[in-house]
JSON list of C-alpha atoms in Angstrom, two decimals:
[
{"chain": "A", "resi": 25, "resn": "UNK", "atom": "CA", "xyz": [85.95, 103.19, 85.25]},
{"chain": "A", "resi": 26, "resn": "UNK", "atom": "CA", "xyz": [89.41, 104.23, 86.44]},
{"chain": "A", "resi": 27, "resn": "UNK", "atom": "CA", "xyz": [90.09, 107.85, 87.25]},
{"chain": "A", "resi": 28, "resn": "UNK", "atom": "CA", "xyz": [93.20, 107.94, 85.04]},
{"chain": "A", "resi": 29, "resn": "UNK", "atom": "CA", "xyz": [93.06, 106.70, 81.45]},
{"chain": "A", "resi": 30, "resn": "UNK", "atom": "CA", "xyz": [95.71, 104.38, 80.07]},
{"chain": "A", "resi": 31, "resn": "UNK", "atom": "CA", "xyz": [95.77, 102.38, 76.84]},
{"chain": "A", "resi": 32, "resn": "UNK", "atom": "CA", "xyz": [94.87, 98.77, 77.47]},
{"chain": "A", "resi": 33, "resn": "UNK", "atom": "CA", "xyz": [97.91, 97.44, 75.67]},
{"chain": "A", "resi": 34, "resn": "UNK", "atom": "CA", "xyz": [101.15, 98.50, 74.04]},
{"chain": "A", "resi": 35, "resn": "UNK", "atom": "CA", "xyz": [103.61, 96.28, 72.23]},
{"chain": "A", "resi": 36, "resn": "UNK", "atom": "CA", "xyz": [107.07, 96.56, 70.78]},
{"chain": "A", "resi": 37, "resn": "UNK", "atom": "CA", "xyz": [110.01, 94.56, 69.55]},
{"chain": "A", "resi": 38, "resn": "UNK", "atom": "CA", "xyz": [113.18, 94.04, 71.58]},
{"chain": "A", "resi": 39, "resn": "UNK", "atom": "CA", "xyz": [115.38, 97.11, 71.44]},
{"chain": "A", "resi": 40, "resn": "UNK", "atom": "CA", "xyz": [112.58, 99.46, 70.50]},
{"chain": "A", "resi": 41, "resn": "UNK", "atom": "CA", "xyz": [111.14, 102.24, 72.62]},
{"chain": "A", "resi": 42, "resn": "UNK", "atom": "CA", "xyz": [107.52, 102.39, 73.70]},
{"chain": "A", "resi": 43, "resn": "UNK", "atom": "CA", "xyz": [105.51, 105.04, 75.50]},
{"chain": "A", "resi": 44, "resn": "UNK", "atom": "CA", "xyz": [102.51, 104.57, 77.76]},
{"chain": "A", "resi": 45, "resn": "UNK", "atom": "CA", "xyz": [100.21, 107.52, 78.31]},
{"chain": "A", "resi": 46, "resn": "UNK", "atom": "CA", "xyz": [98.23, 108.33, 81.44]},
{"chain": "A", "resi": 47, "resn": "UNK", "atom": "CA", "xyz": [95.55, 111.00, 81.08]},
{"chain": "A", "resi": 48, "resn": "UNK", "atom": "CA", "xyz": [93.83, 112.70, 83.96]},
{"chain": "A", "resi": 49, "resn": "UNK", "atom": "CA", "xyz": [92.56, 116.15, 84.78]},
{"chain": "A", "resi": 50, "resn": "UNK", "atom": "CA", "xyz": [93.76, 119.38, 86.33]},
{"chain": "A", "resi": 51, "resn": "UNK", "atom": "CA", "xyz": [92.70, 117.95, 89.72]},
{"chain": "A", "resi": 52, "resn": "UNK", "atom": "CA", "xyz": [95.28, 115.20, 89.53]},
{"chain": "A", "resi": 53, "resn": "UNK", "atom": "CA", "xyz": [97.91, 114.69, 86.83]},
{"chain": "A", "resi": 54, "resn": "UNK", "atom": "CA", "xyz": [97.76, 118.24, 85.51]},
{"chain": "A", "resi": 55, "resn": "UNK", "atom": "CA", "xyz": [97.70, 119.94, 88.85]},
{"chain": "A", "resi": 56, "resn": "UNK", "atom": "CA", "xyz": [100.53, 118.22, 90.70]},
{"chain": "A", "resi": 57, "resn": "UNK", "atom": "CA", "xyz": [103.91, 116.66, 90.01]},
{"chain": "A", "resi": 58, "resn": "UNK", "atom": "CA", "xyz": [102.90, 113.61, 92.03]},
{"chain": "A", "resi": 59, "resn": "UNK", "atom": "CA", "xyz": [102.59, 111.03, 89.26]},
{"chain": "A", "resi": 60, "resn": "UNK", "atom": "CA", "xyz": [104.06, 107.61, 89.92]},
{"chain": "A", "resi": 61, "resn": "UNK", "atom": "CA", "xyz": [104.37, 104.46, 87.83]},
{"chain": "A", "resi": 62, "resn": "UNK", "atom": "CA", "xyz": [104.33, 100.84, 88.90]},
{"chain": "A", "resi": 63, "resn": "UNK", "atom": "CA", "xyz": [105.35, 97.65, 87.14]},
{"chain": "A", "resi": 64, "resn": "UNK", "atom": "CA", "xyz": [103.44, 94.49, 88.00]},
{"chain": "A", "resi": 65, "resn": "UNK", "atom": "CA", "xyz": [104.67, 91.13, 86.86]},
{"chain": "A", "resi": 66, "resn": "UNK", "atom": "CA", "xyz": [102.15, 88.24, 86.85]},
{"chain": "A", "resi": 67, "resn": "UNK", "atom": "CA", "xyz": [101.22, 87.14, 90.36]},
{"chain": "A", "resi": 68, "resn": "UNK", "atom": "CA", "xyz": [103.54, 89.69, 91.92]},
{"chain": "A", "resi": 69, "resn": "UNK", "atom": "CA", "xyz": [103.02, 92.89, 93.87]},
{"chain": "A", "resi": 70, "resn": "UNK", "atom": "CA", "xyz": [103.41, 96.18, 92.02]},
{"chain": "A", "resi": 71, "resn": "UNK", "atom": "CA", "xyz": [106.88, 97.70, 92.02]},
{"chain": "A", "resi": 72, "resn": "UNK", "atom": "CA", "xyz": [107.57, 101.43, 92.01]},
{"chain": "A", "resi": 73, "resn": "UNK", "atom": "CA", "xyz": [109.57, 102.45, 88.94]},
{"chain": "A", "resi": 74, "resn": "UNK", "atom": "CA", "xyz": [108.93, 106.20, 88.66]},
{"chain": "A", "resi": 75, "resn": "UNK", "atom": "CA", "xyz": [107.86, 108.75, 91.27]},
{"chain": "A", "resi": 76, "resn": "UNK", "atom": "CA", "xyz": [107.13, 112.46, 91.20]},
{"chain": "A", "resi": 77, "resn": "UNK", "atom": "CA", "xyz": [106.73, 112.34, 87.40]},
{"chain": "A", "resi": 78, "resn": "UNK", "atom": "CA", "xyz": [110.32, 111.60, 86.44]},
{"chain": "A", "resi": 79, "resn": "UNK", "atom": "CA", "xyz": [112.38, 110.28, 89.35]},
{"chain": "A", "resi": 80, "resn": "UNK", "atom": "CA", "xyz": [113.66, 106.71, 89.45]},
{"chain": "A", "resi": 81, "resn": "UNK", "atom": "CA", "xyz": [114.14, 104.83, 92.71]},
{"chain": "A", "resi": 82, "resn": "UNK", "atom": "CA", "xyz": [117.55, 103.33, 93.34]},
{"chain": "A", "resi": 83, "resn": "UNK", "atom": "CA", "xyz": [118.00, 100.10, 91.42]},
{"chain": "A", "resi": 84, "resn": "UNK", "atom": "CA", "xyz": [115.48, 100.86, 88.68]},
{"chain": "A", "resi": 85, "resn": "UNK", "atom": "CA", "xyz": [116.91, 100.72, 85.20]},
{"chain": "A", "resi": 86, "resn": "UNK", "atom": "CA", "xyz": [117.52, 104.03, 83.45]},
{"chain": "A", "resi": 87, "resn": "UNK", "atom": "CA", "xyz": [115.66, 102.58, 80.48]},
{"chain": "A", "resi": 88, "resn": "UNK", "atom": "CA", "xyz": [112.53, 103.73, 82.29]},
{"chain": "A", "resi": 89, "resn": "UNK", "atom": "CA", "xyz": [111.76, 107.43, 82.12]},
{"chain": "A", "resi": 90, "resn": "UNK", "atom": "CA", "xyz": [108.77, 109.58, 82.96]},
{"chain": "A", "resi": 91, "resn": "UNK", "atom": "CA", "xyz": [107.44, 112.91, 81.80]},
{"chain": "A", "resi": 92, "resn": "UNK", "atom": "CA", "xyz": [104.33, 115.05, 81.89]},
{"chain": "A", "resi": 93, "resn": "UNK", "atom": "CA", "xyz": [102.62, 117.57, 79.64]},
{"chain": "A", "resi": 94, "resn": "UNK", "atom": "CA", "xyz": [99.41, 119.17, 80.77]},
{"chain": "A", "resi": 95, "resn": "UNK", "atom": "CA", "xyz": [96.98, 116.54, 81.99]},
{"chain": "A", "resi": 96, "resn": "UNK", "atom": "CA", "xyz": [98.89, 113.63, 80.46]},
{"chain": "A", "resi": 97, "resn": "UNK", "atom": "CA", "xyz": [101.83, 111.79, 81.97]},
{"chain": "A", "resi": 98, "resn": "UNK", "atom": "CA", "xyz": [103.96, 109.34, 80.03]},
{"chain": "A", "resi": 99, "resn": "UNK", "atom": "CA", "xyz": [106.21, 106.40, 80.78]},
{"chain": "A", "resi": 100, "resn": "UNK", "atom": "CA", "xyz": [108.82, 105.55, 78.18]},
{"chain": "A", "resi": 101, "resn": "UNK", "atom": "CA", "xyz": [110.66, 102.26, 78.12]},
{"chain": "A", "resi": 102, "resn": "UNK", "atom": "CA", "xyz": [113.70, 102.40, 75.87]},
{"chain": "A", "resi": 103, "resn": "UNK", "atom": "CA", "xyz": [115.70, 99.42, 74.66]},
{"chain": "A", "resi": 104, "resn": "UNK", "atom": "CA", "xyz": [112.73, 97.15, 75.29]},
{"chain": "A", "resi": 105, "resn": "UNK", "atom": "CA", "xyz": [113.65, 93.79, 76.80]},
{"chain": "A", "resi": 106, "resn": "UNK", "atom": "CA", "xyz": [111.73, 90.57, 77.32]},
{"chain": "A", "resi": 107, "resn": "UNK", "atom": "CA", "xyz": [111.76, 91.16, 81.07]},
{"chain": "A", "resi": 108, "resn": "UNK", "atom": "CA", "xyz": [109.80, 94.39, 80.57]},
{"chain": "A", "resi": 109, "resn": "UNK", "atom": "CA", "xyz": [106.72, 92.40, 79.63]},
{"chain": "A", "resi": 110, "resn": "UNK", "atom": "CA", "xyz": [104.30, 93.24, 82.45]},
{"chain": "A", "resi": 111, "resn": "UNK", "atom": "CA", "xyz": [101.34, 95.37, 83.46]},
{"chain": "A", "resi": 112, "resn": "UNK", "atom": "CA", "xyz": [102.07, 99.04, 84.13]},
{"chain": "A", "resi": 113, "resn": "UNK", "atom": "CA", "xyz": [99.95, 101.36, 86.27]},
{"chain": "A", "resi": 114, "resn": "UNK", "atom": "CA", "xyz": [100.11, 105.09, 86.71]},
{"chain": "A", "resi": 115, "resn": "UNK", "atom": "CA", "xyz": [98.94, 106.85, 89.84]},
{"chain": "A", "resi": 116, "resn": "UNK", "atom": "CA", "xyz": [98.50, 110.41, 90.96]},
{"chain": "A", "resi": 117, "resn": "UNK", "atom": "CA", "xyz": [97.61, 112.47, 93.95]},
{"chain": "A", "resi": 118, "resn": "UNK", "atom": "CA", "xyz": [94.21, 114.06, 93.48]},
{"chain": "A", "resi": 119, "resn": "UNK", "atom": "CA", "xyz": [92.52, 116.98, 95.15]},
{"chain": "A", "resi": 120, "resn": "UNK", "atom": "CA", "xyz": [89.12, 115.52, 94.35]},
{"chain": "A", "resi": 121, "resn": "UNK", "atom": "CA", "xyz": [88.70, 113.78, 97.69]},
{"chain": "A", "resi": 122, "resn": "UNK", "atom": "CA", "xyz": [89.97, 110.32, 96.85]},
{"chain": "A", "resi": 123, "resn": "UNK", "atom": "CA", "xyz": [93.55, 111.50, 97.45]},
{"chain": "A", "resi": 124, "resn": "UNK", "atom": "CA", "xyz": [95.05, 108.73, 95.33]},
{"chain": "A", "resi": 125, "resn": "UNK", "atom": "CA", "xyz": [93.89, 107.54, 91.93]},
{"chain": "A", "resi": 126, "resn": "UNK", "atom": "CA", "xyz": [95.22, 104.81, 89.67]},
{"chain": "A", "resi": 127, "resn": "UNK", "atom": "CA", "xyz": [95.01, 104.21, 85.97]},
{"chain": "A", "resi": 128, "resn": "UNK", "atom": "CA", "xyz": [93.40, 101.08, 84.62]},
{"chain": "A", "resi": 129, "resn": "UNK", "atom": "CA", "xyz": [96.72, 99.52, 83.67]},
{"chain": "A", "resi": 130, "resn": "UNK", "atom": "CA", "xyz": [98.55, 98.89, 80.41]},
{"chain": "A", "resi": 131, "resn": "UNK", "atom": "CA", "xyz": [99.74, 95.48, 79.34]},
{"chain": "A", "resi": 132, "resn": "UNK", "atom": "CA", "xyz": [103.13, 95.67, 77.65]},
{"chain": "A", "resi": 133, "resn": "UNK", "atom": "CA", "xyz": [103.94, 92.87, 75.26]},
{"chain": "A", "resi": 134, "resn": "UNK", "atom": "CA", "xyz": [107.43, 92.31, 73.89]},
{"chain": "A", "resi": 135, "resn": "UNK", "atom": "CA", "xyz": [107.03, 90.80, 70.43]},
{"chain": "B", "resi": 8, "resn": "UNK", "atom": "CA", "xyz": [115.43, 96.33, 104.03]},
{"chain": "B", "resi": 9, "resn": "UNK", "atom": "CA", "xyz": [111.88, 97.33, 104.92]},
{"chain": "B", "resi": 10, "resn": "UNK", "atom": "CA", "xyz": [109.38, 94.53, 104.45]},
{"chain": "B", "resi": 11, "resn": "UNK", "atom": "CA", "xyz": [105.62, 94.37, 104.77]},
{"chain": "B", "resi": 12, "resn": "UNK", "atom": "CA", "xyz": [103.55, 91.22, 105.23]},
{"chain": "B", "resi": 13, "resn": "UNK", "atom": "CA", "xyz": [99.78, 90.93, 105.10]},
{"chain": "B", "resi": 14, "resn": "UNK", "atom": "CA", "xyz": [97.96, 88.39, 107.24]},
{"chain": "B", "resi": 15, "resn": "UNK", "atom": "CA", "xyz": [94.35, 87.39, 107.75]},
{"chain": "B", "resi": 16, "resn": "UNK", "atom": "CA", "xyz": [91.71, 84.94, 106.59]},
{"chain": "B", "resi": 17, "resn": "UNK", "atom": "CA", "xyz": [91.62, 83.91, 102.97]},
{"chain": "B", "resi": 18, "resn": "UNK", "atom": "CA", "xyz": [87.85, 83.67, 102.98]},
{"chain": "B", "resi": 19, "resn": "UNK", "atom": "CA", "xyz": [85.12, 85.81, 104.50]},
{"chain": "B", "resi": 20, "resn": "UNK", "atom": "CA", "xyz": [81.40, 85.20, 104.38]},
{"chain": "B", "resi": 21, "resn": "UNK", "atom": "CA", "xyz": [79.07, 87.80, 102.81]},
{"chain": "B", "resi": 22, "resn": "UNK", "atom": "CA", "xyz": [77.84, 90.49, 105.22]},
{"chain": "B", "resi": 23, "resn": "UNK", "atom": "CA", "xyz": [80.69, 89.78, 107.65]},
{"chain": "B", "resi": 24, "resn": "UNK", "atom": "CA", "xyz": [83.78, 91.89, 108.38]},
{"chain": "B", "resi": 25, "resn": "UNK", "atom": "CA", "xyz": [87.06, 91.47, 106.56]},
{"chain": "B", "resi": 26, "resn": "UNK", "atom": "CA", "xyz": [90.02, 92.02, 108.90]},
{"chain": "B", "resi": 27, "resn": "UNK", "atom": "CA", "xyz": [93.63, 92.17, 107.77]},
{"chain": "B", "resi": 28, "resn": "UNK", "atom": "CA", "xyz": [96.89, 93.08, 109.46]},
{"chain": "B", "resi": 29, "resn": "UNK", "atom": "CA", "xyz": [100.13, 94.30, 107.94]},
{"chain": "B", "resi": 30, "resn": "UNK", "atom": "CA", "xyz": [103.33, 93.66, 109.85]},
{"chain": "B", "resi": 31, "resn": "UNK", "atom": "CA", "xyz": [106.25, 95.93, 109.07]},
{"chain": "B", "resi": 32, "resn": "UNK", "atom": "CA", "xyz": [109.77, 94.63, 109.65]},
{"chain": "B", "resi": 33, "resn": "UNK", "atom": "CA", "xyz": [113.19, 96.24, 109.59]},
{"chain": "B", "resi": 34, "resn": "UNK", "atom": "CA", "xyz": [111.63, 99.66, 109.98]},
{"chain": "B", "resi": 35, "resn": "UNK", "atom": "CA", "xyz": [109.77, 101.42, 112.79]},
{"chain": "B", "resi": 36, "resn": "UNK", "atom": "CA", "xyz": [106.43, 102.90, 111.78]},
{"chain": "B", "resi": 37, "resn": "UNK", "atom": "CA", "xyz": [106.60, 105.28, 114.73]},
{"chain": "B", "resi": 38, "resn": "UNK", "atom": "CA", "xyz": [107.91, 108.77, 114.46]},
{"chain": "B", "resi": 39, "resn": "UNK", "atom": "CA", "xyz": [107.91, 109.00, 110.72]},
{"chain": "B", "resi": 40, "resn": "UNK", "atom": "CA", "xyz": [105.92, 111.12, 108.35]},
{"chain": "B", "resi": 41, "resn": "UNK", "atom": "CA", "xyz": [104.78, 108.25, 106.17]},
{"chain": "B", "resi": 42, "resn": "UNK", "atom": "CA", "xyz": [101.30, 106.92, 105.77]},
{"chain": "B", "resi": 43, "resn": "UNK", "atom": "CA", "xyz": [100.67, 103.18, 105.78]},
{"chain": "B", "resi": 44, "resn": "UNK", "atom": "CA", "xyz": [98.17, 102.23, 103.15]},
{"chain": "B", "resi": 45, "resn": "UNK", "atom": "CA", "xyz": [95.97, 99.53, 101.72]},
{"chain": "B", "resi": 46, "resn": "UNK", "atom": "CA", "xyz": [95.44, 98.95, 98.02]},
{"chain": "B", "resi": 47, "resn": "UNK", "atom": "CA", "xyz": [93.31, 96.17, 96.58]},
{"chain": "B", "resi": 48, "resn": "UNK", "atom": "CA", "xyz": [93.08, 94.48, 93.22]},
{"chain": "B", "resi": 49, "resn": "UNK", "atom": "CA", "xyz": [90.07, 92.36, 92.16]},
{"chain": "B", "resi": 50, "resn": "UNK", "atom": "CA", "xyz": [91.10, 89.31, 90.13]},
{"chain": "B", "resi": 51, "resn": "UNK", "atom": "CA", "xyz": [92.15, 90.37, 86.64]},
{"chain": "B", "resi": 52, "resn": "UNK", "atom": "CA", "xyz": [91.44, 94.04, 87.34]},
{"chain": "B", "resi": 53, "resn": "UNK", "atom": "CA", "xyz": [93.28, 97.20, 88.28]},
{"chain": "B", "resi": 54, "resn": "UNK", "atom": "CA", "xyz": [94.41, 98.77, 91.52]},
{"chain": "B", "resi": 55, "resn": "UNK", "atom": "CA", "xyz": [92.16, 100.64, 93.95]},
{"chain": "B", "resi": 56, "resn": "UNK", "atom": "CA", "xyz": [93.47, 102.77, 96.80]},
{"chain": "B", "resi": 57, "resn": "UNK", "atom": "CA", "xyz": [91.46, 102.05, 99.92]},
{"chain": "B", "resi": 58, "resn": "UNK", "atom": "CA", "xyz": [93.03, 104.36, 102.44]},
{"chain": "B", "resi": 59, "resn": "UNK", "atom": "CA", "xyz": [95.95, 105.01, 104.74]},
{"chain": "B", "resi": 60, "resn": "UNK", "atom": "CA", "xyz": [96.90, 105.76, 108.32]},
{"chain": "B", "resi": 61, "resn": "UNK", "atom": "CA", "xyz": [99.83, 107.52, 109.97]},
{"chain": "B", "resi": 62, "resn": "UNK", "atom": "CA", "xyz": [101.44, 106.44, 113.21]},
{"chain": "B", "resi": 63, "resn": "UNK", "atom": "CA", "xyz": [99.54, 109.29, 114.88]},
{"chain": "B", "resi": 64, "resn": "UNK", "atom": "CA", "xyz": [96.35, 107.59, 113.66]},
{"chain": "B", "resi": 65, "resn": "UNK", "atom": "CA", "xyz": [95.51, 110.26, 111.12]},
{"chain": "B", "resi": 66, "resn": "UNK", "atom": "CA", "xyz": [93.38, 108.35, 108.63]},
{"chain": "B", "resi": 67, "resn": "UNK", "atom": "CA", "xyz": [92.49, 108.98, 105.01]},
{"chain": "B", "resi": 68, "resn": "UNK", "atom": "CA", "xyz": [89.83, 106.83, 103.35]},
{"chain": "B", "resi": 69, "resn": "UNK", "atom": "CA", "xyz": [88.61, 106.38, 99.81]},
{"chain": "B", "resi": 70, "resn": "UNK", "atom": "CA", "xyz": [85.17, 108.02, 99.88]},
{"chain": "B", "resi": 71, "resn": "UNK", "atom": "CA", "xyz": [83.66, 105.01, 98.10]},
{"chain": "B", "resi": 72, "resn": "UNK", "atom": "CA", "xyz": [84.61, 102.79, 101.06]},
{"chain": "B", "resi": 73, "resn": "UNK", "atom": "CA", "xyz": [84.53, 105.25, 103.94]},
{"chain": "B", "resi": 74, "resn": "UNK", "atom": "CA", "xyz": [81.22, 104.06, 105.39]},
{"chain": "B", "resi": 75, "resn": "UNK", "atom": "CA", "xyz": [82.51, 100.48, 105.71]},
{"chain": "B", "resi": 76, "resn": "UNK", "atom": "CA", "xyz": [86.20, 100.98, 106.36]},
{"chain": "B", "resi": 77, "resn": "UNK", "atom": "CA", "xyz": [88.21, 101.40, 109.55]},
{"chain": "B", "resi": 78, "resn": "UNK", "atom": "CA", "xyz": [91.97, 101.45, 109.86]},
{"chain": "B", "resi": 79, "resn": "UNK", "atom": "CA", "xyz": [94.10, 101.29, 112.97]},
{"chain": "B", "resi": 80, "resn": "UNK", "atom": "CA", "xyz": [97.75, 101.20, 113.94]},
{"chain": "B", "resi": 81, "resn": "UNK", "atom": "CA", "xyz": [99.59, 99.40, 116.73]},
{"chain": "B", "resi": 82, "resn": "UNK", "atom": "CA", "xyz": [103.03, 100.94, 117.10]},
{"chain": "B", "resi": 83, "resn": "UNK", "atom": "CA", "xyz": [104.01, 98.50, 119.87]},
{"chain": "B", "resi": 84, "resn": "UNK", "atom": "CA", "xyz": [103.67, 95.63, 117.38]},
{"chain": "B", "resi": 85, "resn": "UNK", "atom": "CA", "xyz": [104.77, 97.67, 114.37]},
{"chain": "B", "resi": 86, "resn": "UNK", "atom": "CA", "xyz": [101.53, 96.75, 112.65]},
{"chain": "B", "resi": 87, "resn": "UNK", "atom": "CA", "xyz": [98.58, 98.43, 111.03]},
{"chain": "B", "resi": 88, "resn": "UNK", "atom": "CA", "xyz": [95.20, 96.94, 110.28]},
{"chain": "B", "resi": 89, "resn": "UNK", "atom": "CA", "xyz": [92.11, 97.16, 108.13]},
{"chain": "B", "resi": 90, "resn": "UNK", "atom": "CA", "xyz": [88.51, 96.30, 108.89]},
{"chain": "B", "resi": 91, "resn": "UNK", "atom": "CA", "xyz": [85.99, 96.30, 106.05]},
{"chain": "B", "resi": 92, "resn": "UNK", "atom": "CA", "xyz": [82.46, 95.54, 107.17]},
{"chain": "B", "resi": 93, "resn": "UNK", "atom": "CA", "xyz": [79.42, 94.21, 105.33]},
{"chain": "B", "resi": 94, "resn": "UNK", "atom": "CA", "xyz": [81.45, 92.61, 102.57]},
{"chain": "B", "resi": 95, "resn": "UNK", "atom": "CA", "xyz": [80.00, 91.31, 99.33]},
{"chain": "B", "resi": 96, "resn": "UNK", "atom": "CA", "xyz": [81.42, 89.34, 96.44]},
{"chain": "B", "resi": 97, "resn": "UNK", "atom": "CA", "xyz": [82.68, 92.57, 94.90]},
{"chain": "B", "resi": 98, "resn": "UNK", "atom": "CA", "xyz": [85.16, 92.86, 97.78]},
{"chain": "B", "resi": 99, "resn": "UNK", "atom": "CA", "xyz": [86.93, 89.71, 96.57]},
{"chain": "B", "resi": 100, "resn": "UNK", "atom": "CA", "xyz": [90.43, 90.88, 95.75]},
{"chain": "B", "resi": 101, "resn": "UNK", "atom": "CA", "xyz": [94.11, 90.71, 96.46]},
{"chain": "B", "resi": 102, "resn": "UNK", "atom": "CA", "xyz": [94.78, 93.13, 99.30]},
{"chain": "B", "resi": 103, "resn": "UNK", "atom": "CA", "xyz": [98.17, 94.84, 99.46]},
{"chain": "B", "resi": 104, "resn": "UNK", "atom": "CA", "xyz": [99.63, 96.90, 102.25]},
{"chain": "B", "resi": 105, "resn": "UNK", "atom": "CA", "xyz": [102.22, 99.50, 101.32]},
{"chain": "B", "resi": 106, "resn": "UNK", "atom": "CA", "xyz": [104.21, 102.41, 102.64]},
{"chain": "B", "resi": 107, "resn": "UNK", "atom": "CA", "xyz": [102.83, 105.65, 101.28]},
{"chain": "B", "resi": 108, "resn": "UNK", "atom": "CA", "xyz": [105.27, 108.51, 100.93]},
{"chain": "B", "resi": 109, "resn": "UNK", "atom": "CA", "xyz": [102.78, 111.33, 101.23]},
{"chain": "B", "resi": 110, "resn": "UNK", "atom": "CA", "xyz": [103.12, 114.90, 102.23]},
{"chain": "B", "resi": 111, "resn": "UNK", "atom": "CA", "xyz": [103.54, 118.32, 100.80]},
{"chain": "B", "resi": 112, "resn": "UNK", "atom": "CA", "xyz": [105.92, 117.30, 98.04]},
{"chain": "B", "resi": 113, "resn": "UNK", "atom": "CA", "xyz": [105.29, 113.69, 97.07]},
{"chain": "B", "resi": 114, "resn": "UNK", "atom": "CA", "xyz": [102.79, 110.89, 96.82]},
{"chain": "B", "resi": 115, "resn": "UNK", "atom": "CA", "xyz": [103.84, 107.36, 95.93]},
{"chain": "B", "resi": 116, "resn": "UNK", "atom": "CA", "xyz": [104.00, 103.83, 97.32]},
{"chain": "B", "resi": 117, "resn": "UNK", "atom": "CA", "xyz": [107.61, 102.71, 97.61]},
{"chain": "B", "resi": 118, "resn": "UNK", "atom": "CA", "xyz": [107.35, 99.40, 99.48]},
{"chain": "B", "resi": 119, "resn": "UNK", "atom": "CA", "xyz": [104.62, 96.81, 99.06]},
{"chain": "B", "resi": 120, "resn": "UNK", "atom": "CA", "xyz": [103.63, 93.59, 100.77]},
{"chain": "B", "resi": 121, "resn": "UNK", "atom": "CA", "xyz": [103.28, 90.45, 98.67]},
{"chain": "B", "resi": 122, "resn": "UNK", "atom": "CA", "xyz": [99.49, 90.66, 98.84]},
{"chain": "B", "resi": 123, "resn": "UNK", "atom": "CA", "xyz": [96.83, 88.37, 100.25]},
{"chain": "B", "resi": 124, "resn": "UNK", "atom": "CA", "xyz": [93.88, 87.00, 98.32]},
{"chain": "B", "resi": 125, "resn": "UNK", "atom": "CA", "xyz": [90.61, 87.36, 100.17]},
{"chain": "B", "resi": 126, "resn": "UNK", "atom": "CA", "xyz": [87.56, 85.66, 98.74]},
{"chain": "B", "resi": 127, "resn": "UNK", "atom": "CA", "xyz": [84.08, 86.60, 99.85]},
{"chain": "B", "resi": 128, "resn": "UNK", "atom": "CA", "xyz": [81.85, 83.56, 99.64]},
{"chain": "B", "resi": 129, "resn": "UNK", "atom": "CA", "xyz": [79.57, 81.45, 101.78]}
]
């Protein structure tokens, strides 16, 4: 059981927008603006795509955007492309003792 | 460009100690405020943060692993290491090392190694 809850899968057609949710508690997502998102292609290491809720590292497409409301963070992929098909993980700082928690991952399928 | 590379045995016997090293290149791990962390991923499953260490050897461990886990850093070799004792089949996973931007205003992993699969079996 992961500390952060993500939907197992999300799908969309090319050009559409999709949103992945990441639900935690006031001890993690809700309490701090330290949510990050990672994209993992098959047999590859995770890649940082969003940090501190809504910031994009250099080189990451602006089609990826992050937001947060209460205990739920969200990753939106706009203009969905075939190359976006991957597993996506959210993560947050937590004051609960673990310090870092991850979501269970969401598989994005481009139809 | 900062790079991280994991190294160690691909197989460990049950009850023995799993030892891995992460070599950092094109960046000195000394004198910076980053933590250097380990994250693992069992086959077909999600990510689990194991812990991290600073160059001053300040360590932070996942409480679920704390009794079995030790991390160390060797600034002269620009490396950091992990020892996980008394392993079982449930420790079979891909182990990633990563730079952890952690402090008063952020927490994220911005650079990752390629990962190393470690299988626990006799």
